[in-house]
XYZ file of C-alpha atoms in Angstrom:
663
model
C 11.806 -18.440 10.318
C 13.777 -19.825 12.736
C 16.703 -17.267 11.918
C 13.643 -13.896 11.983
C 11.811 -15.036 15.463
C 15.330 -15.588 16.775
C 16.613 -11.790 15.740
C 13.478 -10.415 16.633
C 13.598 -11.582 20.012
C 16.970 -10.782 20.058
C 16.330 -7.277 19.782
C 13.407 -6.685 21.453
C 15.899 -8.119 24.859
C 19.030 -5.483 23.399
C 16.248 -3.091 23.722
C 14.458 -4.313 26.191
C 14.867 -7.584 28.610
C 17.785 -6.627 30.004
C 18.198 -2.631 30.028
C 17.342 -1.198 34.274
C 13.887 0.310 34.538
C 15.041 3.766 34.284
C 17.056 3.191 30.242
C 13.793 0.865 29.292
C 11.672 4.411 30.010
C 14.378 6.465 28.189
C 14.049 3.980 25.522
C 10.536 4.163 25.344
C 9.554 1.070 26.338
C 8.128 1.911 29.820
C 6.027 4.384 31.302
C 6.787 4.246 35.169
C 5.428 5.193 37.396
C 1.862 4.694 36.612
C -1.033 4.929 39.166
C -4.284 2.852 37.535
C -6.701 6.260 37.014
C -9.885 4.193 36.338
C -10.754 0.726 36.099
C -13.788 -0.749 33.646
C -14.987 -3.579 32.387
C -14.862 -3.912 28.147
C -15.458 -6.296 26.050
C -15.497 -10.483 27.318
C -15.478 -9.336 30.552
C -11.739 -8.456 30.715
C -10.876 -5.464 32.518
C -9.391 -2.571 31.403
C -7.389 -0.517 33.369
C -6.583 3.224 32.504
C -2.838 3.727 33.124
C -1.365 7.164 33.878
C 1.930 8.925 34.268
C 3.132 11.345 36.053
C 2.429 15.167 34.134
C 6.896 14.988 34.485
C 7.807 12.157 32.821
C 6.814 13.845 29.060
C 9.601 10.951 27.870
C 9.346 10.065 23.891
C 7.560 6.182 23.851
C 6.770 3.856 21.173
C 3.430 2.589 22.919
C 0.453 3.013 20.862
C -2.468 0.851 20.064
C -1.958 -2.972 19.039
C 0.822 -2.834 21.387
C 1.305 -5.316 22.895
C 2.054 -4.385 27.098
C 2.229 -5.657 30.634
C 2.084 -4.057 33.824
C 4.513 -4.563 36.327
C 4.841 -4.191 40.120
C 8.112 -3.198 41.423
C 8.261 -4.184 45.109
C 11.121 -5.426 46.786
C 11.375 -8.851 46.765
C 10.930 -8.793 43.190
C 13.957 -9.875 40.779
C 13.565 -8.061 36.661
C 12.971 -12.062 35.870
C 10.269 -12.917 38.433
C 7.503 -10.848 39.831
C 4.302 -10.303 38.424
C 2.814 -8.943 35.377
C -0.531 -8.046 33.945
C -0.512 -8.905 30.168
C -2.674 -6.634 27.784
C -3.223 -5.114 24.371
C -2.950 -1.375 24.275
C -6.274 0.410 22.998
C -5.868 4.287 23.579
C -2.305 6.039 23.851
C -3.145 10.268 25.088
C 0.163 12.057 26.026
C 0.273 10.385 29.766
C -2.731 8.248 29.659
C -2.867 4.576 28.081
C -5.619 1.937 28.114
C -5.016 -1.636 28.762
C -6.808 -4.130 27.853
C -6.227 -6.748 30.476
C -6.581 -10.731 29.610
C -8.313 -11.118 32.279
C -11.569 -10.410 34.532
C -10.276 -9.736 38.057
C -6.724 -7.638 39.275
C -4.646 -9.623 40.809
C -3.815 -8.879 43.867
C -0.522 -7.698 43.977
C -2.237 -4.842 41.291
C -3.843 -3.315 44.814
C -1.419 -4.388 46.877
C -0.161 -0.558 46.460
C 3.314 -1.675 45.364
C 4.930 1.210 42.735
C 3.670 0.067 38.853
C 4.529 0.206 36.301
C 3.716 -0.545 32.155
C 6.336 -2.318 29.589
C 6.268 -2.888 25.853
C 6.561 -7.050 26.063
C 7.507 -9.637 23.212
C 4.503 -11.001 21.407
C 6.030 -14.643 20.568
C 2.226 -16.488 19.618
C 2.671 -14.626 16.337
C 5.674 -17.008 15.474
C 4.423 -19.912 17.845
C 1.281 -20.192 15.215
C 3.513 -20.239 11.931
C 5.690 -22.525 13.280
C 2.376 -24.953 13.555
C 1.359 -23.982 10.415
C 4.776 -25.246 8.441
C 4.913 -28.260 10.293
C 1.843 -29.039 8.983
C 2.570 -28.199 5.501
C 5.965 -29.846 5.454
C 4.365 -33.177 7.069
C 0.599 -33.324 5.414
C 0.509 -36.176 2.668
C -1.833 -37.599 0.616
C -4.798 -34.787 2.243
C -6.476 -30.950 0.338
C -3.249 -29.759 2.658
C -1.176 -31.611 0.338
C -2.038 -30.902 -2.833
C -2.452 -27.316 -2.396
C 1.085 -27.062 -1.073
C 1.747 -28.498 -4.307
C 0.043 -26.641 -6.692
C 0.633 -23.132 -5.003
C 4.595 -23.992 -5.282
C 3.795 -25.288 -9.007
C 4.515 -28.933 -8.437
C 1.233 -29.922 -9.434
C -0.678 -27.763 -12.484
C -3.715 -25.877 -10.462
C -6.962 -26.932 -12.504
C -10.503 -24.766 -13.478
C -13.538 -25.080 -14.202
C -16.180 -24.590 -17.306
C -17.561 -21.889 -16.463
C -21.182 -20.063 -18.650
C -20.418 -15.721 -19.398
C -23.659 -14.791 -17.310
C -23.363 -16.808 -14.679
C -22.578 -13.957 -12.322
C -24.973 -12.450 -10.145
C -23.330 -9.205 -10.019
C -21.482 -7.942 -12.749
C -22.931 -4.619 -13.009
C -21.245 -2.875 -11.305
C -17.367 -3.638 -12.624
C -15.416 -3.359 -15.429
C -14.156 -5.575 -18.086
C -11.246 -6.730 -16.338
C -13.210 -6.827 -12.653
C -15.993 -8.611 -14.214
C -13.259 -11.360 -15.614
C -11.289 -11.871 -12.141
C -13.951 -12.310 -10.109
C -15.292 -14.932 -13.033
C -11.866 -16.339 -13.111
C -11.829 -16.947 -9.046
C -14.944 -18.318 -9.561
C -14.422 -21.257 -11.778
C -10.275 -22.211 -10.195
C -10.464 -25.517 -8.490
C -7.688 -24.670 -5.972
C -5.882 -21.681 -6.367
C -6.739 -18.137 -8.064
C -4.619 -14.964 -8.177
C -5.866 -11.176 -8.282
C -2.850 -8.720 -9.291
C -3.874 -5.444 -8.612
C -1.745 -2.875 -8.940
C -2.302 0.770 -7.294
C -5.709 2.178 -8.330
C -7.343 -0.631 -10.202
C -9.856 -1.614 -7.680
C -8.398 -4.638 -5.830
C -11.146 -4.418 -2.765
C -13.475 -3.308 -4.948
C -13.687 -6.753 -7.083
C -12.057 -8.830 -3.884
C -14.934 -8.357 -1.930
C -17.393 -8.745 -5.291
C -16.058 -11.688 -5.454
C -17.101 -12.652 -2.228
C -20.080 -12.076 -2.148
C -20.479 -14.009 -5.031
C -19.129 -17.093 -3.508
C -21.455 -17.087 0.043
C -23.871 -17.462 -2.850
C -22.568 -21.145 -3.562
C -20.569 -21.842 -0.155
C -22.195 -21.563 3.663
C -19.523 -19.827 5.172
C -16.112 -18.509 3.763
C -12.600 -17.462 5.495
C -11.555 -14.098 5.223
C -7.963 -13.087 5.887
C -5.049 -10.406 5.718
C -1.536 -9.826 7.266
C -2.635 -6.329 8.863
C -5.391 -5.610 11.083
C -5.814 -2.301 9.233
C -6.399 -4.235 5.930
C -9.070 -6.875 7.811
C -10.925 -3.818 9.049
C -11.156 -2.491 5.758
C -12.927 -5.593 4.484
C -15.249 -6.218 7.088
C -16.537 -2.739 6.951
C -16.922 -3.255 2.929
C -18.576 -6.588 3.571
C -20.600 -5.326 6.019
C -21.900 -2.268 4.276
C -22.986 -4.818 1.171
C -25.867 -6.761 4.376
C -23.250 -9.406 5.158
C -23.814 -11.504 8.317
C -19.436 -11.628 8.650
C -17.510 -11.604 12.283
C -14.286 -9.648 12.780
C -12.181 -12.086 15.026
C -9.559 -11.060 17.241
C -8.847 -8.702 20.202
C -11.939 -5.848 19.625
C -8.743 -3.439 21.123
C -6.830 -4.023 18.178
C -10.567 -2.922 16.158
C -11.998 0.132 14.642
C -14.700 1.530 17.144
C -16.970 1.455 13.682
C -16.693 -2.040 13.582
C -17.248 -3.565 17.349
C -20.683 -4.381 16.144
C -19.115 -7.211 14.440
C -16.670 -8.422 16.932
C -17.208 -12.103 18.526
C -17.760 -10.776 21.614
C -20.392 -8.590 20.319
C -21.752 -11.424 18.858
C -22.033 -13.362 22.092
C -23.107 -10.054 23.824
C -26.105 -10.262 21.498
C -27.128 -14.075 22.114
C -30.516 -14.485 24.424
C -28.007 -16.632 26.333
C -26.050 -14.273 27.633
C -27.584 -12.572 29.995
C -28.027 -15.977 31.402
C -24.363 -16.305 31.691
C -23.619 -13.492 32.835
C -25.498 -13.649 36.184
C -23.906 -17.058 36.785
C -20.178 -15.549 36.470
C -21.804 -12.341 38.589
C -22.986 -14.769 41.005
C -19.752 -16.739 41.265
C -17.562 -14.118 41.536
C -20.342 -13.459 44.680
C -20.004 -16.374 45.711
C -16.000 -15.925 46.027
C -15.918 -12.961 47.787
C -17.726 -14.297 50.866
C -15.908 -17.312 50.850
C -12.633 -14.895 51.179
C -13.978 -12.294 53.300
C -11.430 -11.755 57.545
C -13.572 -13.675 59.796
C -12.055 -12.475 62.632
C -13.389 -16.260 64.822
C -15.213 -19.027 62.749
C -15.991 -22.356 63.545
C -16.549 -25.439 61.934
C -19.813 -24.428 60.340
C -18.397 -21.132 59.014
C -15.433 -23.103 57.848
C -17.901 -25.966 55.799
C -19.695 -22.958 54.786
C -16.864 -21.617 53.020
C -15.784 -24.594 51.718
C -19.722 -24.811 49.603
C -18.882 -21.230 48.202
C -16.123 -21.683 46.867
C -16.811 -24.884 45.435
C -20.565 -23.695 44.085
C -18.093 -20.236 42.850
C -16.332 -23.164 40.443
C -18.984 -25.023 38.982
C -20.930 -21.994 38.245
C -17.926 -20.248 37.145
C -17.034 -23.771 34.778
C -20.957 -23.792 33.464
C -20.560 -19.962 32.003
C -17.302 -21.148 30.735
C -19.707 -24.224 28.688
C -22.286 -21.977 27.914
C -20.079 -19.259 26.494
C -18.154 -21.902 24.165
C -22.045 -23.113 23.241
C -22.933 -19.452 22.234
C -19.281 -18.166 20.627
C -20.468 -21.839 18.278
C -23.829 -21.144 17.512
C -22.377 -17.371 16.265
C -19.731 -19.044 14.270
C -22.447 -21.761 12.890
C -24.622 -18.295 11.743
C -22.536 -16.708 9.862
C -21.814 -16.259 6.221
C -18.796 -14.560 6.332
C -15.318 -14.439 9.269
C -12.293 -12.188 8.740
C -9.135 -12.130 10.462
C -5.341 -11.546 10.691
C -3.575 -14.472 9.136
C -2.329 -14.843 12.813
C -5.631 -15.319 14.104
C -6.349 -17.194 12.204
C -5.427 -19.607 14.725
C -7.322 -18.516 17.121
C -8.761 -21.430 19.825
C -12.202 -20.431 18.166
C -11.176 -21.502 14.353
C -9.525 -24.105 15.629
C -11.841 -26.555 14.665
C -13.240 -25.421 11.518
C -12.862 -25.519 7.721
C -14.378 -23.805 5.073
C -14.344 -24.373 1.084
C -12.906 -21.166 0.936
C -10.219 -19.230 1.973
C -9.741 -15.235 0.558
C -6.630 -13.881 1.778
C -5.443 -9.843 0.731
C -2.907 -8.261 0.994
C -0.808 -11.528 0.200
C 2.652 -9.753 -1.203
C 3.177 -8.291 1.709
C 2.612 -11.155 4.292
C 5.420 -13.803 4.766
C 5.161 -17.000 3.515
C 4.659 -18.704 7.031
C 1.670 -16.390 7.465
C -0.226 -17.893 4.678
C -0.395 -21.434 5.941
C -2.042 -20.048 8.536
C -5.339 -20.020 7.132
C -4.470 -21.502 4.047
C -4.128 -25.343 6.049
C -8.268 -24.918 6.869
C -9.286 -24.364 2.829
C -10.788 -26.348 0.124
C -9.387 -22.995 -2.408
C -7.697 -20.221 -2.534
C -8.255 -16.922 -3.401
C -4.505 -14.614 -3.208
C -5.010 -10.635 -3.562
C -2.378 -8.420 -3.524
C 0.685 -7.149 -6.006
C 4.025 -8.540 -5.982
C 5.261 -5.118 -7.778
C 4.784 -2.715 -4.365
C 6.073 -3.237 -0.739
C 7.458 -7.001 0.604
C 6.457 -8.208 4.017
C 9.001 -7.046 6.402
C 12.345 -8.674 7.727
C 13.778 -8.652 10.079
C 16.959 -10.652 9.796
C 19.197 -9.776 6.717
C 19.953 -13.790 6.554
C 16.414 -14.747 6.729
C 15.754 -12.749 3.968
C 18.588 -13.931 1.692
C 17.469 -17.224 2.499
C 14.400 -16.519 1.257
C 12.193 -15.545 3.654
C 10.969 -12.101 1.874
C 10.010 -13.892 -1.334
C 5.960 -14.581 -0.765
C 3.528 -16.991 -1.174
C 1.968 -14.892 -3.616
C 5.021 -14.738 -5.748
C 6.253 -17.729 -5.955
C 2.575 -18.891 -7.319
C 2.299 -15.832 -9.598
C 5.438 -16.992 -11.123
C 5.215 -20.326 -11.151
C 1.025 -20.675 -12.798
C 0.695 -17.538 -13.791
C -2.341 -19.007 -15.300
C -3.960 -18.501 -12.173
C -3.713 -14.637 -12.110
C -5.694 -11.957 -13.899
C -4.494 -8.728 -13.602
C -6.732 -5.748 -12.871
C -5.918 -3.125 -15.854
C -8.219 0.424 -15.364
C -7.092 3.094 -12.801
C -9.169 5.013 -11.067
C -6.739 7.204 -8.896
C -3.858 8.950 -11.436
C -3.895 10.922 -14.099
C -2.878 9.162 -17.161
C 1.239 10.568 -17.023
C 2.026 10.071 -13.059
C 0.439 6.205 -13.928
C 2.567 5.762 -17.164
C 5.955 5.450 -15.693
C 5.348 2.623 -13.702
C 2.265 0.832 -16.372
C 5.720 0.755 -18.326
C 8.236 -0.492 -15.687
C 6.350 -2.779 -13.797
C 2.848 -3.505 -15.689
C 3.839 -4.339 -19.392
C 2.276 -1.344 -20.121
C -1.157 -2.107 -19.694
C -2.868 -0.124 -17.695
C -5.105 2.295 -18.486
C -6.232 5.326 -16.816
C -10.499 5.619 -16.229
C -11.460 8.768 -17.728
C -12.757 10.087 -14.700
C -8.464 10.499 -13.980
C -7.175 10.853 -17.467
C -6.217 13.663 -17.401
C -7.507 14.460 -14.036
C -4.467 17.180 -13.001
C -4.335 20.143 -10.999
C -5.496 22.176 -13.301
C -8.488 19.660 -13.377
C -9.235 20.714 -10.027
C -8.512 24.480 -10.220
C -8.296 26.450 -13.205
C -5.564 28.764 -10.976
C -2.987 25.800 -10.735
C -3.073 25.979 -14.229
C -0.666 25.305 -16.101
C 0.889 23.044 -14.517
C 2.737 19.088 -14.736
C 1.322 15.839 -13.661
C 4.518 14.509 -13.139
C 7.691 16.964 -12.635
C 11.324 16.118 -11.438
C 13.645 18.787 -10.187
C 16.964 18.076 -10.796
C 19.424 18.762 -8.158
C 22.774 17.704 -9.856
C 25.692 20.004 -9.699
C 24.291 22.081 -6.802
C 26.495 20.938 -4.094
C 23.122 19.595 -2.112
C 25.632 16.811 -0.513
C 23.534 13.811 2.292
C 24.177 14.141 5.617
C 25.076 10.949 7.624
C 23.489 10.561 11.354
C 25.989 8.047 12.290
C 23.763 7.659 16.092
C 20.494 6.666 14.073
C 22.613 5.180 10.845
C 20.142 7.496 9.126
C 20.561 9.931 5.975
C 19.242 13.408 5.276
C 19.557 16.683 2.641
C 18.852 20.108 4.161
C 19.254 21.291 0.943
C 17.086 19.481 -0.803
C 14.729 19.574 2.093
C 14.463 23.165 2.235
C 13.654 23.282 -1.798
C 11.455 20.584 -2.218
C 9.109 22.980 0.118
C 10.571 25.764 -1.591
C 8.722 24.575 -4.486
C 5.692 22.369 -3.079
C 5.526 26.088 -1.571
C 5.134 27.800 -4.431
C 3.120 24.788 -6.314
C 0.838 25.616 -3.485
C 0.202 29.915 -3.487
C -3.246 29.431 -5.589
C -4.795 27.553 -2.915
C -7.465 29.021 -1.741
C -8.490 25.812 1.578
C -11.558 27.948 1.956
C -13.420 27.436 -2.040
C -12.585 23.892 -1.473
C -14.490 23.037 1.496
C -16.181 20.022 -0.024
C -13.034 18.295 -1.365
C -10.170 20.093 0.070
C -6.562 19.339 -1.929
C -4.305 16.556 -0.079
C -0.583 16.702 0.103
C 1.813 13.974 1.167
C 5.731 15.065 1.486
C 7.865 10.928 1.370
C 10.965 10.660 2.373
C 13.263 7.276 2.402
C 14.983 7.911 5.566
C 13.638 8.858 8.904
C 16.202 11.353 9.287
C 15.344 13.727 6.626
C 11.433 12.701 7.323
C 12.478 14.224 10.252
C 13.785 17.291 8.949
C 10.940 17.730 6.652
C 8.837 17.599 9.478
C 10.621 20.243 10.994
C 11.228 22.915 8.629
C 7.419 22.766 7.344
C 6.234 23.993 11.076
C 7.968 27.296 9.869
C 6.513 27.273 6.383
C 3.653 30.255 6.671
C 1.749 28.131 3.379
C 2.658 24.811 4.429
C 2.310 24.423 8.155
C -1.829 25.665 8.324
C -2.400 22.198 5.602
C -0.097 20.116 8.765
C -2.109 21.581 11.067
C -5.739 21.017 9.063
C -4.102 17.674 9.113
C -4.439 17.250 5.153
C -0.621 17.403 4.481
C 1.313 14.277 6.437
C 5.262 13.188 5.893
C 6.670 9.895 6.274
C 8.430 6.842 3.958
C 6.422 5.319 1.770
C 5.834 2.459 4.182
C 3.828 5.053 6.027
C 1.851 5.734 2.852
C 0.942 2.030 1.566
C -2.903 2.012 0.632
C -3.278 5.540 1.115
C -3.127 8.374 -1.923
C -3.156 11.866 -1.542
C -3.829 14.860 -4.840
C -0.158 16.106 -4.435
C 2.745 13.947 -3.885
C 6.452 14.964 -3.182
C 9.634 13.197 -2.488
C 12.858 13.948 -1.630
C 15.035 11.643 -3.002
C 17.764 12.475 -0.341
C 20.659 10.796 -1.612
C 23.741 12.656 -3.279
C 27.414 11.837 -2.999
C 30.114 10.353 -5.332
C 29.642 6.740 -4.947
C 26.489 6.944 -6.141
C 25.054 4.654 -3.240
C 21.385 4.801 -3.072
C 20.832 3.029 -0.051
C 16.861 1.922 0.553
C 16.114 3.910 -3.147
C 17.330 0.192 -4.838
C 14.233 -0.779 -3.676
C 12.070 -0.077 -7.251
C 9.261 -2.146 -5.378
C 9.351 0.485 -2.594
C 9.706 3.400 -4.961
C 6.603 2.504 -7.687
C 3.919 2.904 -4.117
C 5.646 5.994 -3.418
C 5.221 7.292 -7.023
C 1.741 5.935 -7.215
C 0.039 7.824 -4.494
C -0.060 10.999 -6.477
C -3.645 11.790 -7.770
C -3.296 14.683 -9.422
C 0.920 15.743 -9.111
C 3.710 13.915 -8.400
C 6.855 15.693 -7.426
C 10.064 14.814 -6.839
C 13.659 16.455 -6.068
C 16.844 14.597 -6.548
C 20.754 14.257 -7.669
C 20.784 12.522 -10.861
C 24.113 12.297 -11.437
C 23.625 9.581 -7.738
C 20.579 7.864 -8.630
C 21.288 6.836 -12.438
C 23.259 4.670 -11.183
C 21.392 2.986 -11.347
C 18.739 1.663 -14.189
C 15.470 2.168 -13.112
C 16.333 6.238 -13.063
C 17.769 5.996 -15.549
C 14.166 5.130 -17.672
C 12.605 7.470 -14.832
C 14.391 10.345 -15.930
C 14.022 9.239 -19.469
C 10.043 8.989 -19.197
C 9.639 12.983 -17.348
C 12.113 14.260 -20.172
C 10.005 12.223 -22.533
C 6.456 14.421 -21.403
C 8.228 17.373 -20.422
C 8.272 17.314 -16.535
C 12.301 17.625 -15.993
C 13.692 20.711 -15.203
C 17.307 21.281 -13.821
C 18.322 23.120 -11.386
C 21.200 25.868 -11.988
C 23.404 28.242 -10.395
C 24.327 29.199 -6.829
C 22.395 28.392 -3.791
C 20.323 31.073 -4.065
C 16.185 30.650 -5.459
C 15.883 27.975 -7.316
C 13.452 29.289 -9.168
C 14.609 32.503 -10.991
C 17.663 29.326 -12.044
C 15.372 27.097 -13.807
C 16.050 25.568 -17.190
C 12.988 23.186 -18.282
C 14.532 20.400 -20.974
C 12.214 20.336 -23.905
C 10.363 17.515 -24.923
C 12.412 15.556 -26.617
C 11.638 13.021 -30.188
C 12.478 9.717 -30.351
C 14.818 7.490 -28.090
C 17.034 8.495 -25.680
C 20.614 8.283 -24.723
C 22.043 7.271 -20.970
C 21.916 9.141 -18.798
C 25.001 8.289 -16.705
C 26.245 11.762 -17.383
C 23.056 13.637 -17.418
C 24.979 17.001 -17.108
C 26.367 16.043 -20.234
């Protein structure tokens, strides 16, 4: 963890702190100069500022919603290290304007003194502080519940389960058999239970059902996830089921639909809120009166000013005490508290404990982050899929020494009896599902009847005939990759054009006007940013595809950008093509699993088998695609592919090694 923090801090410092304003602005880390165009009061009484940069300054930038940022003054007399700053969180970005939710209820004087202002992205140490604190607690735990949970989760002590009756669930009817079994398993766990949810199997639905069953038996539970998006989704699903839920965290990081379920909203709806607000208003009036400039004043005026300041302080303290009471009152009355893993260290939750703690997306969470909420629980439920994306680790040394291995993986490997896998999937055509099921899930996945044969033909007969899975092999075509040294990335322009040409041909029969209620959605994926950029530019030049892009029915990104999402059609440019057989990111087969299982009706892959098949995963993938009749090979020169296509017929029996796919 220390290695990761050091590397993260070093990367940030290298990009930001040591650079001039001009350089930080060029890198997209600073807006300067900026003006305050509007000042509002947000949730919790904190100041929200609208900041605007000059229209001429339309440089690319890295500001986005949820990022920590700070307003600074570039007035003379200050250096980079001692200049005053006002911290906050970005809550909106639109062209040359952004909204910054500050941590203060009043602006400091230096903001208003007429000096030149700017706004910087800042490094957030809160996450590391909370994770290190949690690790220390776990390491030092002895003869308490945290020590017992540590030993169970890490496999040193056997997990225990209680006997349960087959009919002891209140909500069994809406679930399939594997989901129902998972809920019963969770309810019988005394220490830890794992819901293993492969793509499209209804993990979130099952987890929500587990939470509903739990709050029938327990007064209050804690529900966490590593990402704000996942926390928002769970909060929304629980609220839809009528659960009294509070979403902890900065409201600026919460979706608009969920603002009514934030702690600030709960406090503002409290019967004592008006009284607290009046106290603070009076305190502010007293403070303002005491600070008014008077040319001449005597002893009595000075005494009156002192009284006003003391009264303002007293009122402020009383208002703070009342706010603490209201906060505790709100949290006492809720059934579910939701937050991110780091958010579980929130000061309002510090003294709270929970019989059950749920952690969603646990297979994408750093282990130190998971211990923050675990330390508050008596029983732990983990949900996720360790065959999908791992957590992001910036330090390669930290990753090699174990940081990339999650607590979810450790527990499911060392305590396999704690896990129940969901086996019915509701997303994909059975041919799209088939390879992932074989390769990652022991062949246990079963397509629901509603999606089993739901390819493009089932969507619109004009797509017939079509293949649910299609692999176009460019081996021997000279579609070599191109290294981009400046960005340490890779592109393959010819492969990009081939992929988009095939996609445009595929979509030619599609008429959006006839499918206004159920429009077709398309995702284009590549493993490298350089290839993504090339694809985006090429799509804008395509008459067929550019319209879908404008309508937001087509999106382009890396696998990470599509995690947790799905599209009717997924087209993947595998990009790598070189004599050395180097495949880089593609060797992370979990990413490939995520990319391929985003598709509902059609999966299109384009790649060079002579490069890819140096890795056994792609040997197996091509063998599978050949077996279902979806393999085709690009032949001839670099003219139109579609006049030179050789489709390999469905074969019988075993497949030989594909080390030499052209043989």
